[in-house]
């Protein structure tokens, strides 16, 4: 994005920019899982089965996974102002459709439209911080954006469950509609309207193949969690996804200007950032999904009380994120990433040892440690990756990075949930010798699997070049 390399002085101050990006990011993340606890009420009202209700979540997530790389690539050709305003309008339209939905089909359609708009917010927010804020403040800006994402992820189920219980589930979408409409004029004023220059041809077939592959991977894994891997909807989706990704790779190697330039991955820091973001997100979202299920299934808490266990983690992430952002500007990437991954691994093992105890306090401590460790990883990784990208490839580079991050967010809970289900059906004891042997062995195994994923991420992080990682 060569025409937007100036600072925020061209369109507004850094605080004004963050004042738009932070609530937009917060609303987007909350919207992704705010419906989880009100799905039973929606099912009762519309007479829908559990499999049908899953599309209220899946429709949003599919558009998210497909849209993120597209928005990143398009941002190298279209101004941030136009893209962000379009995203807010789509988000508002989807919210209105959901709020007025007379049946489940219309509600799913509204969630799909919301996902089309919501997919733009994370990637465009990081691009805005990267291109509009001074380099020595980039980490702090990304830390603020990460804080809003952390708050939204932890608070989404609690907000959705509380508002849905007292005001009804349509109120959730009326609130999201109001937020989008309030942010629209502010975004038009703060974000730059000049179009990027120097962008090459747009490889639409390559983008379609990449989006199709990512979407079908997510859908196939989700169906495996619901119906089992032997279900045709699961294995067929995964098989077609493999074909789509293979065709994407074939096209990338043969066209002059592919959707994802292979030169992006020539930089070792960027390569490591993509892999680490994917693996760390599997663990982070796995904890955010499994811990509430643990305290509900094993400790006997209600859904609302189970969601409240997540609140301390959200508060801690919000407090730590800006500090980590400023610290990454000073000490570099590699030390923070290694410390964060080490913390995530230790707390995953802690959860594996304490899963299913009589008290829910260890579960709250464990998810808090996972969240704080994740912020130590994510904020420096994004800042370092952004620093390696040339100006005309910032959009596509950030889009791929966040696409990998979101793919981890979608596949992690599904795979770990399938592991929990399989272990519960087997009735076997926990693998972890530190587990005391009471109820919750299946969750103990899932948390131990999360620790194994962290080890893989650590192997990649250790091999990062210290000189480049400090960039």
CSV table of C-alpha atoms in Angstrom, one decimal:
chain,number,residue,atom,x,y,z
A,1,UNK,CA,0.0,0.0,0.0
A,2,UNK,CA,2.4,2.5,-1.2
A,3,UNK,CA,0.2,5.5,-1.1
A,4,UNK,CA,-0.7,5.2,2.5
A,5,UNK,CA,2.8,5.1,4.0
A,6,UNK,CA,2.4,8.4,5.7
A,7,UNK,CA,1.4,8.7,9.4
A,8,UNK,CA,-2.0,9.3,10.9
A,9,UNK,CA,-1.4,13.0,10.7
A,10,UNK,CA,-2.9,12.8,7.2
A,11,UNK,CA,-6.3,11.7,8.4
A,12,UNK,CA,-6.3,12.1,12.2
A,13,UNK,CA,-4.4,11.3,15.3
A,14,UNK,CA,-3.3,7.8,16.5
A,15,UNK,CA,-5.8,7.9,19.4
A,16,UNK,CA,-8.6,8.7,16.9
A,17,UNK,CA,-7.6,5.8,14.7
A,18,UNK,CA,-7.5,3.4,17.6
A,19,UNK,CA,-10.8,4.8,18.9
A,20,UNK,CA,-12.4,3.5,15.7
A,21,UNK,CA,-10.5,0.2,15.3
A,22,UNK,CA,-10.8,-0.9,18.9
A,23,UNK,CA,-14.6,-1.0,19.2
A,24,UNK,CA,-14.9,-2.4,15.7
A,25,UNK,CA,-12.6,-5.2,16.5
A,26,UNK,CA,-14.3,-5.8,19.9
A,27,UNK,CA,-17.8,-6.0,18.2
A,28,UNK,CA,-16.5,-8.4,15.5
A,29,UNK,CA,-14.9,-10.8,18.0
A,30,UNK,CA,-17.9,-10.8,20.3
A,31,UNK,CA,-20.2,-11.4,17.3
A,32,UNK,CA,-18.4,-14.6,16.4
A,33,UNK,CA,-19.4,-16.5,19.6
A,34,UNK,CA,-22.1,-14.4,21.3
A,35,UNK,CA,-24.8,-16.7,20.0
A,36,UNK,CA,-23.4,-19.9,21.5
A,37,UNK,CA,-25.4,-19.7,24.7
A,38,UNK,CA,-28.6,-18.6,23.1
A,39,UNK,CA,-28.7,-21.3,20.5
A,40,UNK,CA,-31.1,-23.4,22.6
A,41,UNK,CA,-33.6,-20.5,22.8
A,42,UNK,CA,-33.3,-20.0,19.0
A,43,UNK,CA,-33.8,-23.7,18.4
A,44,UNK,CA,-37.0,-23.6,20.6
A,45,UNK,CA,-38.4,-20.6,18.8
A,46,UNK,CA,-37.8,-21.9,15.3
A,47,UNK,CA,-38.1,-25.7,16.0
A,48,UNK,CA,-34.6,-26.4,14.7
A,49,UNK,CA,-32.4,-29.4,15.4
A,50,UNK,CA,-28.9,-29.1,16.8
A,51,UNK,CA,-27.4,-29.8,13.4
A,52,UNK,CA,-29.5,-27.0,11.9
A,53,UNK,CA,-28.6,-24.6,14.6
A,54,UNK,CA,-24.9,-25.2,14.0
A,55,UNK,CA,-25.2,-23.2,10.8
A,56,UNK,CA,-25.8,-20.1,12.8
A,57,UNK,CA,-22.2,-20.3,13.9
A,58,UNK,CA,-20.7,-22.1,10.9
A,59,UNK,CA,-22.2,-19.7,8.3
A,60,UNK,CA,-20.4,-16.8,10.0
A,61,UNK,CA,-17.1,-18.6,10.4
A,62,UNK,CA,-17.0,-19.8,6.8
A,63,UNK,CA,-17.4,-16.3,5.5
A,64,UNK,CA,-14.7,-15.2,7.9
A,65,UNK,CA,-12.2,-17.8,6.8
A,66,UNK,CA,-12.8,-17.1,3.1
A,67,UNK,CA,-13.0,-13.3,3.5
A,68,UNK,CA,-9.8,-12.5,5.4
A,69,UNK,CA,-7.3,-13.3,2.7
A,70,UNK,CA,-9.5,-11.6,0.1
A,71,UNK,CA,-9.7,-8.3,2.1
A,72,UNK,CA,-6.0,-8.4,2.7
A,73,UNK,CA,-5.3,-8.7,-1.1
A,74,UNK,CA,-7.9,-6.2,-2.1
A,75,UNK,CA,-6.5,-3.6,0.4
A,76,UNK,CA,-3.4,-3.4,-1.9
A,77,UNK,CA,-5.7,-2.0,-4.6
A,78,UNK,CA,-8.6,-0.2,-2.8
A,79,UNK,CA,-8.4,2.5,-0.1
A,80,UNK,CA,-8.8,1.6,3.6
A,81,UNK,CA,-11.7,4.0,3.9
A,82,UNK,CA,-13.8,2.4,1.2
A,83,UNK,CA,-13.1,-1.2,2.4
A,84,UNK,CA,-13.7,-0.5,6.0
A,85,UNK,CA,-16.9,1.4,5.4
A,86,UNK,CA,-18.1,-1.4,3.1
A,87,UNK,CA,-17.4,-3.9,5.8
A,88,UNK,CA,-19.3,-1.9,8.4
A,89,UNK,CA,-22.3,-1.6,6.1
A,90,UNK,CA,-22.3,-5.3,5.4
A,91,UNK,CA,-22.0,-6.0,9.1
A,92,UNK,CA,-24.9,-3.7,9.8
A,93,UNK,CA,-27.1,-5.2,7.1
A,94,UNK,CA,-26.4,-8.7,8.4
A,95,UNK,CA,-27.2,-7.6,11.9
A,96,UNK,CA,-30.5,-6.1,10.7
A,97,UNK,CA,-31.4,-9.3,8.9
A,98,UNK,CA,-30.7,-11.4,12.0
A,99,UNK,CA,-32.7,-9.1,14.3
A,100,UNK,CA,-35.8,-9.4,12.1
A,101,UNK,CA,-35.3,-13.0,11.0
A,102,UNK,CA,-38.7,-14.8,10.9
A,103,UNK,CA,-37.1,-18.3,10.6
A,104,UNK,CA,-33.8,-20.1,10.9
A,105,UNK,CA,-33.0,-19.8,7.2
A,106,UNK,CA,-33.1,-16.0,7.2
A,107,UNK,CA,-31.1,-16.0,10.5
A,108,UNK,CA,-28.3,-18.0,8.9
A,109,UNK,CA,-28.4,-15.8,5.8
A,110,UNK,CA,-28.0,-12.8,8.1
A,111,UNK,CA,-25.1,-14.4,9.9
A,112,UNK,CA,-23.4,-15.1,6.5
A,113,UNK,CA,-23.8,-11.4,5.5
A,114,UNK,CA,-22.4,-10.4,9.0
A,115,UNK,CA,-19.4,-12.7,8.3
A,116,UNK,CA,-18.8,-11.0,5.0
A,117,UNK,CA,-18.4,-7.6,6.8
A,118,UNK,CA,-16.7,-8.9,9.9
A,119,UNK,CA,-13.9,-10.7,8.0
A,120,UNK,CA,-12.5,-7.3,7.0
A,121,UNK,CA,-12.2,-5.8,10.4
A,122,UNK,CA,-9.2,-7.8,11.9
A,123,UNK,CA,-7.0,-7.7,8.8
A,124,UNK,CA,-7.8,-4.0,7.9
A,125,UNK,CA,-7.2,-3.0,11.5
A,126,UNK,CA,-3.7,-4.5,11.5
A,127,UNK,CA,-3.0,-3.0,8.1
A,128,UNK,CA,-4.2,0.5,9.3
A,129,UNK,CA,-1.9,0.3,12.3
A,130,UNK,CA,1.0,-1.0,10.2
A,131,UNK,CA,0.7,1.7,7.5
A,132,UNK,CA,-0.5,4.7,9.4
A,133,UNK,CA,1.3,4.6,12.7
A,134,UNK,CA,5.0,5.4,13.1
A,135,UNK,CA,7.2,2.3,13.2
A,136,UNK,CA,8.3,2.8,16.8
A,137,UNK,CA,4.6,2.8,17.9
A,138,UNK,CA,3.5,-0.1,15.7
A,139,UNK,CA,3.8,-2.7,18.5
A,140,UNK,CA,1.8,-0.6,20.9
A,141,UNK,CA,-1.0,-0.1,18.4
A,142,UNK,CA,-1.1,-3.8,17.6
A,143,UNK,CA,-1.2,-4.4,21.4
A,144,UNK,CA,-4.3,-2.3,21.7
A,145,UNK,CA,-6.0,-4.2,18.8
A,146,UNK,CA,-5.0,-7.5,20.5
A,147,UNK,CA,-6.4,-6.3,23.7
A,148,UNK,CA,-9.8,-5.7,22.1
A,149,UNK,CA,-9.7,-9.1,20.5
A,150,UNK,CA,-8.8,-10.7,23.9
A,151,UNK,CA,-11.7,-9.0,25.7
A,152,UNK,CA,-14.1,-9.9,22.9
A,153,UNK,CA,-13.1,-13.5,22.9
A,154,UNK,CA,-13.5,-13.9,26.6
A,155,UNK,CA,-16.6,-11.8,27.0
A,156,UNK,CA,-18.5,-12.9,24.0
A,157,UNK,CA,-20.3,-15.9,25.5
A,158,UNK,CA,-21.0,-14.0,28.8
A,159,UNK,CA,-22.4,-11.0,26.9
A,160,UNK,CA,-24.4,-13.1,24.6
A,161,UNK,CA,-25.8,-15.2,27.4
A,162,UNK,CA,-26.6,-12.3,29.6
A,163,UNK,CA,-28.3,-10.1,27.1
A,164,UNK,CA,-30.0,-13.0,25.4
A,165,UNK,CA,-31.5,-14.1,28.7
A,166,UNK,CA,-32.8,-10.8,29.8
A,167,UNK,CA,-33.7,-9.0,26.5
A,168,UNK,CA,-34.0,-11.9,24.1
A,169,UNK,CA,-31.6,-13.1,21.4
A,170,UNK,CA,-32.7,-10.5,18.7
A,171,UNK,CA,-31.4,-7.7,21.1
A,172,UNK,CA,-27.8,-9.0,20.4
A,173,UNK,CA,-28.1,-8.1,16.7
A,174,UNK,CA,-29.9,-4.7,17.4
A,175,UNK,CA,-26.9,-3.8,19.5
A,176,UNK,CA,-24.4,-4.8,16.8
A,177,UNK,CA,-26.4,-2.8,14.2
A,178,UNK,CA,-26.2,0.3,16.4
A,179,UNK,CA,-22.4,-0.1,16.9
A,180,UNK,CA,-21.8,-0.5,13.2
A,181,UNK,CA,-23.8,2.6,12.3
A,182,UNK,CA,-22.1,4.7,15.0
A,183,UNK,CA,-18.6,3.6,13.7
A,184,UNK,CA,-19.4,4.3,10.1
A,185,UNK,CA,-19.0,8.1,10.0
A,186,UNK,CA,-16.0,7.9,12.3
A,187,UNK,CA,-14.2,5.4,10.1
A,188,UNK,CA,-14.9,7.6,7.0
A,189,UNK,CA,-13.3,10.5,8.7
A,190,UNK,CA,-10.2,8.8,10.2
A,191,UNK,CA,-9.2,6.4,7.6
A,192,UNK,CA,-7.4,7.5,4.4
A,193,UNK,CA,-9.3,7.6,1.2
A,194,UNK,CA,-6.5,7.6,-1.3
A,195,UNK,CA,-6.1,4.3,-3.3
A,196,UNK,CA,-2.9,2.4,-3.1
A,197,UNK,CA,-0.6,2.6,-6.1
A,198,UNK,CA,1.6,0.0,-7.8
A,199,UNK,CA,-0.7,-3.0,-7.3
A,200,UNK,CA,-0.5,-5.6,-10.0
A,201,UNK,CA,-3.2,-7.8,-11.6
A,202,UNK,CA,-5.7,-9.4,-9.2
A,203,UNK,CA,-5.6,-13.2,-9.4
A,204,UNK,CA,-9.3,-13.9,-8.8
A,205,UNK,CA,-9.1,-17.7,-9.6
A,206,UNK,CA,-6.3,-18.1,-7.2
A,207,UNK,CA,-8.2,-16.3,-4.5
A,208,UNK,CA,-11.2,-18.4,-5.1
A,209,UNK,CA,-9.2,-21.6,-4.8
A,210,UNK,CA,-7.6,-20.5,-1.6
A,211,UNK,CA,-10.8,-19.4,-0.1
A,212,UNK,CA,-12.6,-22.6,-1.1
A,213,UNK,CA,-9.8,-24.7,0.3
A,214,UNK,CA,-9.7,-22.9,3.7
A,215,UNK,CA,-13.5,-22.8,4.0
A,216,UNK,CA,-13.9,-26.5,3.2
A,217,UNK,CA,-11.2,-27.5,5.6
A,218,UNK,CA,-13.0,-25.6,8.4
A,219,UNK,CA,-16.4,-27.0,7.3
A,220,UNK,CA,-15.1,-30.6,7.1
A,221,UNK,CA,-13.5,-30.4,10.5
A,222,UNK,CA,-16.6,-28.9,12.0
A,223,UNK,CA,-18.7,-31.7,10.5
A,224,UNK,CA,-16.3,-34.3,11.8
A,225,UNK,CA,-16.9,-32.9,15.3
A,226,UNK,CA,-20.7,-33.1,14.9
A,227,UNK,CA,-21.2,-36.3,12.8
A,228,UNK,CA,-17.8,-38.0,12.9
A,229,UNK,CA,-15.1,-38.2,10.3
A,230,UNK,CA,-16.9,-41.1,8.5
A,231,UNK,CA,-19.8,-38.8,7.6
A,232,UNK,CA,-19.8,-37.9,3.9
A,233,UNK,CA,-20.2,-34.2,4.7
A,234,UNK,CA,-16.9,-34.4,6.6
A,235,UNK,CA,-14.6,-36.5,4.5
A,236,UNK,CA,-15.9,-35.2,1.2
A,237,UNK,CA,-15.4,-31.6,2.3
A,238,UNK,CA,-11.8,-32.4,3.3
A,239,UNK,CA,-11.1,-34.3,0.1
A,240,UNK,CA,-12.4,-31.4,-2.1
A,241,UNK,CA,-10.4,-29.0,0.1
A,242,UNK,CA,-7.2,-30.9,-0.6
A,243,UNK,CA,-7.9,-30.7,-4.3
A,244,UNK,CA,-8.6,-26.9,-4.1
A,245,UNK,CA,-5.4,-26.2,-2.2
A,246,UNK,CA,-3.4,-28.4,-4.6
A,247,UNK,CA,-4.8,-26.4,-7.6
A,248,UNK,CA,-4.1,-23.2,-5.7
A,249,UNK,CA,-0.4,-24.3,-5.3
A,250,UNK,CA,-0.3,-25.3,-9.0
A,251,UNK,CA,-1.7,-21.9,-10.1
A,252,UNK,CA,0.6,-20.0,-7.8
A,253,UNK,CA,3.7,-21.6,-9.4
A,254,UNK,CA,2.6,-20.8,-12.9
A,255,UNK,CA,0.9,-17.4,-13.1
A,256,UNK,CA,3.0,-14.2,-13.3
A,257,UNK,CA,1.2,-12.4,-10.5
A,258,UNK,CA,-0.4,-15.0,-8.2
A,259,UNK,CA,-2.9,-14.2,-5.4
A,260,UNK,CA,-0.2,-15.0,-2.8
A,261,UNK,CA,3.3,-14.0,-4.1
A,262,UNK,CA,5.7,-16.8,-3.2
A,263,UNK,CA,8.3,-14.1,-2.4
A,264,UNK,CA,6.4,-13.4,0.8
A,265,UNK,CA,7.7,-16.6,2.3
A,266,UNK,CA,11.3,-16.0,1.4
A,267,UNK,CA,11.7,-14.1,4.6
A,268,UNK,CA,12.3,-16.6,7.5
A,269,UNK,CA,10.6,-14.3,10.1
A,270,UNK,CA,7.4,-14.1,8.1
A,271,UNK,CA,7.4,-17.9,7.5
A,272,UNK,CA,7.8,-18.5,11.2
A,273,UNK,CA,5.2,-15.9,12.1
A,274,UNK,CA,2.6,-17.7,9.9
A,275,UNK,CA,3.3,-21.1,11.4
A,276,UNK,CA,3.5,-19.9,15.0
A,277,UNK,CA,0.3,-17.8,14.7
A,278,UNK,CA,-1.6,-20.9,13.4
A,279,UNK,CA,-0.3,-23.2,16.2
A,280,UNK,CA,-0.7,-20.7,19.0
A,281,UNK,CA,-4.3,-19.9,17.9
A,282,UNK,CA,-5.1,-23.6,18.1
A,283,UNK,CA,-4.1,-23.7,21.7
A,284,UNK,CA,-5.6,-20.4,22.7
A,285,UNK,CA,-9.0,-21.0,21.2
A,286,UNK,CA,-8.9,-24.6,22.4
A,287,UNK,CA,-8.6,-23.3,25.9
A,288,UNK,CA,-11.3,-20.7,25.5
A,289,UNK,CA,-13.7,-23.3,24.3
A,290,UNK,CA,-12.8,-26.3,26.4
A,291,UNK,CA,-12.6,-24.6,29.8
A,292,UNK,CA,-16.2,-23.4,29.8
A,293,UNK,CA,-17.3,-26.8,28.7
A,294,UNK,CA,-15.2,-28.4,31.4
A,295,UNK,CA,-16.7,-26.4,34.3
A,296,UNK,CA,-20.2,-27.0,32.9
A,297,UNK,CA,-19.9,-30.8,32.1
A,298,UNK,CA,-17.7,-31.8,35.1
A,299,UNK,CA,-18.1,-29.1,37.8
A,300,UNK,CA,-21.9,-28.7,37.2
A,301,UNK,CA,-22.0,-25.0,36.6
A,302,UNK,CA,-24.7,-23.4,34.4
A,303,UNK,CA,-23.8,-21.9,31.0
A,304,UNK,CA,-23.8,-18.3,32.4
A,305,UNK,CA,-21.7,-19.1,35.4
A,306,UNK,CA,-19.3,-21.2,33.1
A,307,UNK,CA,-18.8,-18.1,30.9
A,308,UNK,CA,-18.0,-16.0,33.9
A,309,UNK,CA,-14.9,-18.1,34.6
A,310,UNK,CA,-13.5,-16.5,31.4
A,311,UNK,CA,-13.8,-12.9,32.6
A,312,UNK,CA,-10.5,-12.7,34.6
A,313,UNK,CA,-8.7,-13.9,31.5
A,314,UNK,CA,-10.2,-11.2,29.4
A,315,UNK,CA,-9.4,-8.5,31.9
A,316,UNK,CA,-5.8,-9.7,32.2
A,317,UNK,CA,-5.3,-9.8,28.4
A,318,UNK,CA,-6.8,-6.3,28.1
A,319,UNK,CA,-4.3,-5.0,30.7
A,320,UNK,CA,-1.3,-6.8,29.4
A,321,UNK,CA,-1.7,-6.3,25.6
A,322,UNK,CA,-0.7,-2.6,25.3
A,323,UNK,CA,2.3,-3.2,27.6
A,324,UNK,CA,3.5,-6.1,25.5
A,325,UNK,CA,3.1,-4.0,22.4
A,326,UNK,CA,5.3,-1.3,23.7
A,327,UNK,CA,7.8,-3.9,25.0
A,328,UNK,CA,8.0,-5.6,21.6
A,329,UNK,CA,9.1,-2.2,20.1
A,330,UNK,CA,12.0,-2.2,22.5
A,331,UNK,CA,13.3,-5.7,23.1
A,332,UNK,CA,12.4,-7.5,19.9
A,333,UNK,CA,10.3,-10.5,19.0
A,334,UNK,CA,12.1,-13.7,19.8
A,335,UNK,CA,12.4,-13.4,23.6
A,336,UNK,CA,8.8,-12.4,24.0
A,337,UNK,CA,7.6,-15.2,21.7
A,338,UNK,CA,9.6,-17.9,23.5
A,339,UNK,CA,8.4,-16.6,26.9
A,340,UNK,CA,4.8,-16.6,25.8
A,341,UNK,CA,4.9,-20.1,24.3
A,342,UNK,CA,6.6,-21.4,27.4
A,343,UNK,CA,3.8,-20.0,29.5
A,344,UNK,CA,1.2,-21.4,27.3
A,345,UNK,CA,2.8,-24.9,27.5
A,346,UNK,CA,3.1,-24.8,31.3
A,347,UNK,CA,-0.5,-23.7,31.8
A,348,UNK,CA,-1.8,-26.3,29.3
A,349,UNK,CA,0.0,-29.0,31.4
A,350,UNK,CA,-1.4,-27.3,34.5
A,351,UNK,CA,-5.0,-27.6,33.1
A,352,UNK,CA,-4.3,-31.2,32.1
A,353,UNK,CA,-3.3,-32.0,35.7
A,354,UNK,CA,-6.2,-30.1,37.4
A,355,UNK,CA,-9.1,-30.8,34.9
A,356,UNK,CA,-12.2,-31.8,36.7
A,357,UNK,CA,-11.3,-30.9,40.2
A,358,UNK,CA,-13.9,-29.9,42.8
A,359,UNK,CA,-13.0,-26.2,42.4
A,360,UNK,CA,-13.3,-24.2,39.3
A,361,UNK,CA,-10.4,-21.8,40.4
A,362,UNK,CA,-7.7,-23.9,38.7
A,363,UNK,CA,-9.7,-23.7,35.4
A,364,UNK,CA,-9.9,-19.9,35.7
A,365,UNK,CA,-6.1,-19.7,36.5
A,366,UNK,CA,-5.2,-22.0,33.6
A,367,UNK,CA,-7.2,-20.1,30.9
A,368,UNK,CA,-5.8,-16.8,32.3
A,369,UNK,CA,-2.3,-18.1,31.9
A,370,UNK,CA,-3.0,-19.3,28.4
A,371,UNK,CA,-4.4,-15.9,27.4
A,372,UNK,CA,-1.6,-13.9,28.7
A,373,UNK,CA,1.0,-16.2,27.2
A,374,UNK,CA,-0.8,-16.0,23.9
A,375,UNK,CA,-0.6,-12.2,23.9
A,376,UNK,CA,3.1,-12.4,24.5
A,377,UNK,CA,3.2,-14.5,21.3
A,378,UNK,CA,0.7,-12.8,19.0
A,379,UNK,CA,1.5,-9.1,19.3
A,380,UNK,CA,5.2,-9.4,18.7
A,381,UNK,CA,4.7,-11.9,15.9
A,382,UNK,CA,2.3,-9.6,14.0
A,383,UNK,CA,4.5,-6.6,14.5
A,384,UNK,CA,7.6,-8.5,13.3
A,385,UNK,CA,5.8,-10.0,10.3
A,386,UNK,CA,4.5,-6.5,9.3
A,387,UNK,CA,8.0,-5.1,9.5
A,388,UNK,CA,9.3,-7.6,6.9
A,389,UNK,CA,6.6,-6.8,4.3
A,390,UNK,CA,7.3,-4.4,1.4
A,391,UNK,CA,4.9,-1.5,1.0
A,392,UNK,CA,3.0,-3.0,-1.9
A,393,UNK,CA,2.5,-6.4,-0.2
A,394,UNK,CA,1.4,-5.3,3.3
A,395,UNK,CA,-2.3,-6.2,2.6
A,396,UNK,CA,-1.8,-9.6,1.2
A,397,UNK,CA,0.9,-10.4,3.8
A,398,UNK,CA,-1.2,-9.5,6.7
A,399,UNK,CA,-4.2,-11.2,5.1
A,400,UNK,CA,-2.4,-14.5,4.9
A,401,UNK,CA,-1.0,-14.2,8.4
A,402,UNK,CA,-4.4,-13.5,9.9
A,403,UNK,CA,-6.0,-16.2,7.6
A,404,UNK,CA,-3.6,-18.7,9.2
A,405,UNK,CA,-4.4,-17.4,12.6
A,406,UNK,CA,-8.2,-17.7,12.0
A,407,UNK,CA,-7.8,-21.1,10.5
A,408,UNK,CA,-6.1,-22.2,13.7
A,409,UNK,CA,-9.0,-20.6,15.7
A,410,UNK,CA,-11.5,-22.7,13.6
A,411,UNK,CA,-9.7,-26.0,13.5
A,412,UNK,CA,-8.4,-26.0,17.1
A,413,UNK,CA,-11.7,-26.2,19.0
A,414,UNK,CA,-13.1,-28.7,16.5
A,415,UNK,CA,-10.2,-31.1,16.6
A,416,UNK,CA,-9.9,-30.8,20.4
A,417,UNK,CA,-13.6,-31.2,20.8
A,418,UNK,CA,-13.5,-34.3,18.7
A,419,UNK,CA,-10.7,-35.7,20.9
A,420,UNK,CA,-12.8,-35.0,24.0
A,421,UNK,CA,-15.8,-36.8,22.5
A,422,UNK,CA,-13.7,-39.8,21.5
A,423,UNK,CA,-12.0,-40.1,24.9
A,424,UNK,CA,-15.3,-39.8,26.7
A,425,UNK,CA,-16.8,-42.6,24.6
A,426,UNK,CA,-13.8,-44.9,25.1
A,427,UNK,CA,-14.0,-44.5,28.9
A,428,UNK,CA,-10.2,-44.7,29.2
A,429,UNK,CA,-8.2,-43.0,31.9
A,430,UNK,CA,-6.1,-39.9,31.4
A,431,UNK,CA,-2.7,-40.1,29.7
A,432,UNK,CA,-1.2,-37.5,31.9
A,433,UNK,CA,0.4,-39.2,35.0
A,434,UNK,CA,-0.2,-36.0,37.0
A,435,UNK,CA,-4.0,-36.3,36.6
A,436,UNK,CA,-5.4,-37.6,39.9
A,437,UNK,CA,-7.9,-39.9,38.3
A,438,UNK,CA,-11.2,-38.2,39.0
A,439,UNK,CA,-13.9,-37.2,36.5
A,440,UNK,CA,-12.6,-35.1,33.5
A,441,UNK,CA,-10.0,-37.4,32.0
A,442,UNK,CA,-11.1,-36.6,28.5
A,443,UNK,CA,-10.5,-32.9,29.0
A,444,UNK,CA,-7.1,-33.7,30.6
A,445,UNK,CA,-6.0,-35.5,27.4
A,446,UNK,CA,-7.2,-32.5,25.3
A,447,UNK,CA,-5.2,-30.0,27.4
A,448,UNK,CA,-2.2,-32.3,27.1
A,449,UNK,CA,-2.6,-32.4,23.3
A,450,UNK,CA,-2.6,-28.5,23.5
A,451,UNK,CA,0.8,-28.7,25.3
A,452,UNK,CA,2.1,-30.9,22.5
A,453,UNK,CA,1.1,-28.3,19.9
A,454,UNK,CA,2.9,-25.6,21.9
A,455,UNK,CA,6.1,-27.7,21.7
A,456,UNK,CA,5.8,-27.7,17.9
A,457,UNK,CA,5.5,-23.9,18.0
A,458,UNK,CA,8.5,-23.6,20.3
A,459,UNK,CA,10.6,-25.6,17.8
A,460,UNK,CA,9.7,-23.1,15.1
A,461,UNK,CA,10.3,-20.1,17.4
A,462,UNK,CA,13.7,-21.3,18.5
A,463,UNK,CA,14.8,-21.4,14.9
A,464,UNK,CA,13.9,-17.8,14.2
A,465,UNK,CA,16.9,-15.7,13.5
A,466,UNK,CA,17.4,-13.3,16.4
A,467,UNK,CA,18.6,-10.4,14.2
A,468,UNK,CA,15.6,-10.5,11.9
A,469,UNK,CA,13.2,-11.2,14.8
A,470,UNK,CA,14.0,-7.9,16.4
A,471,UNK,CA,12.7,-6.1,13.3
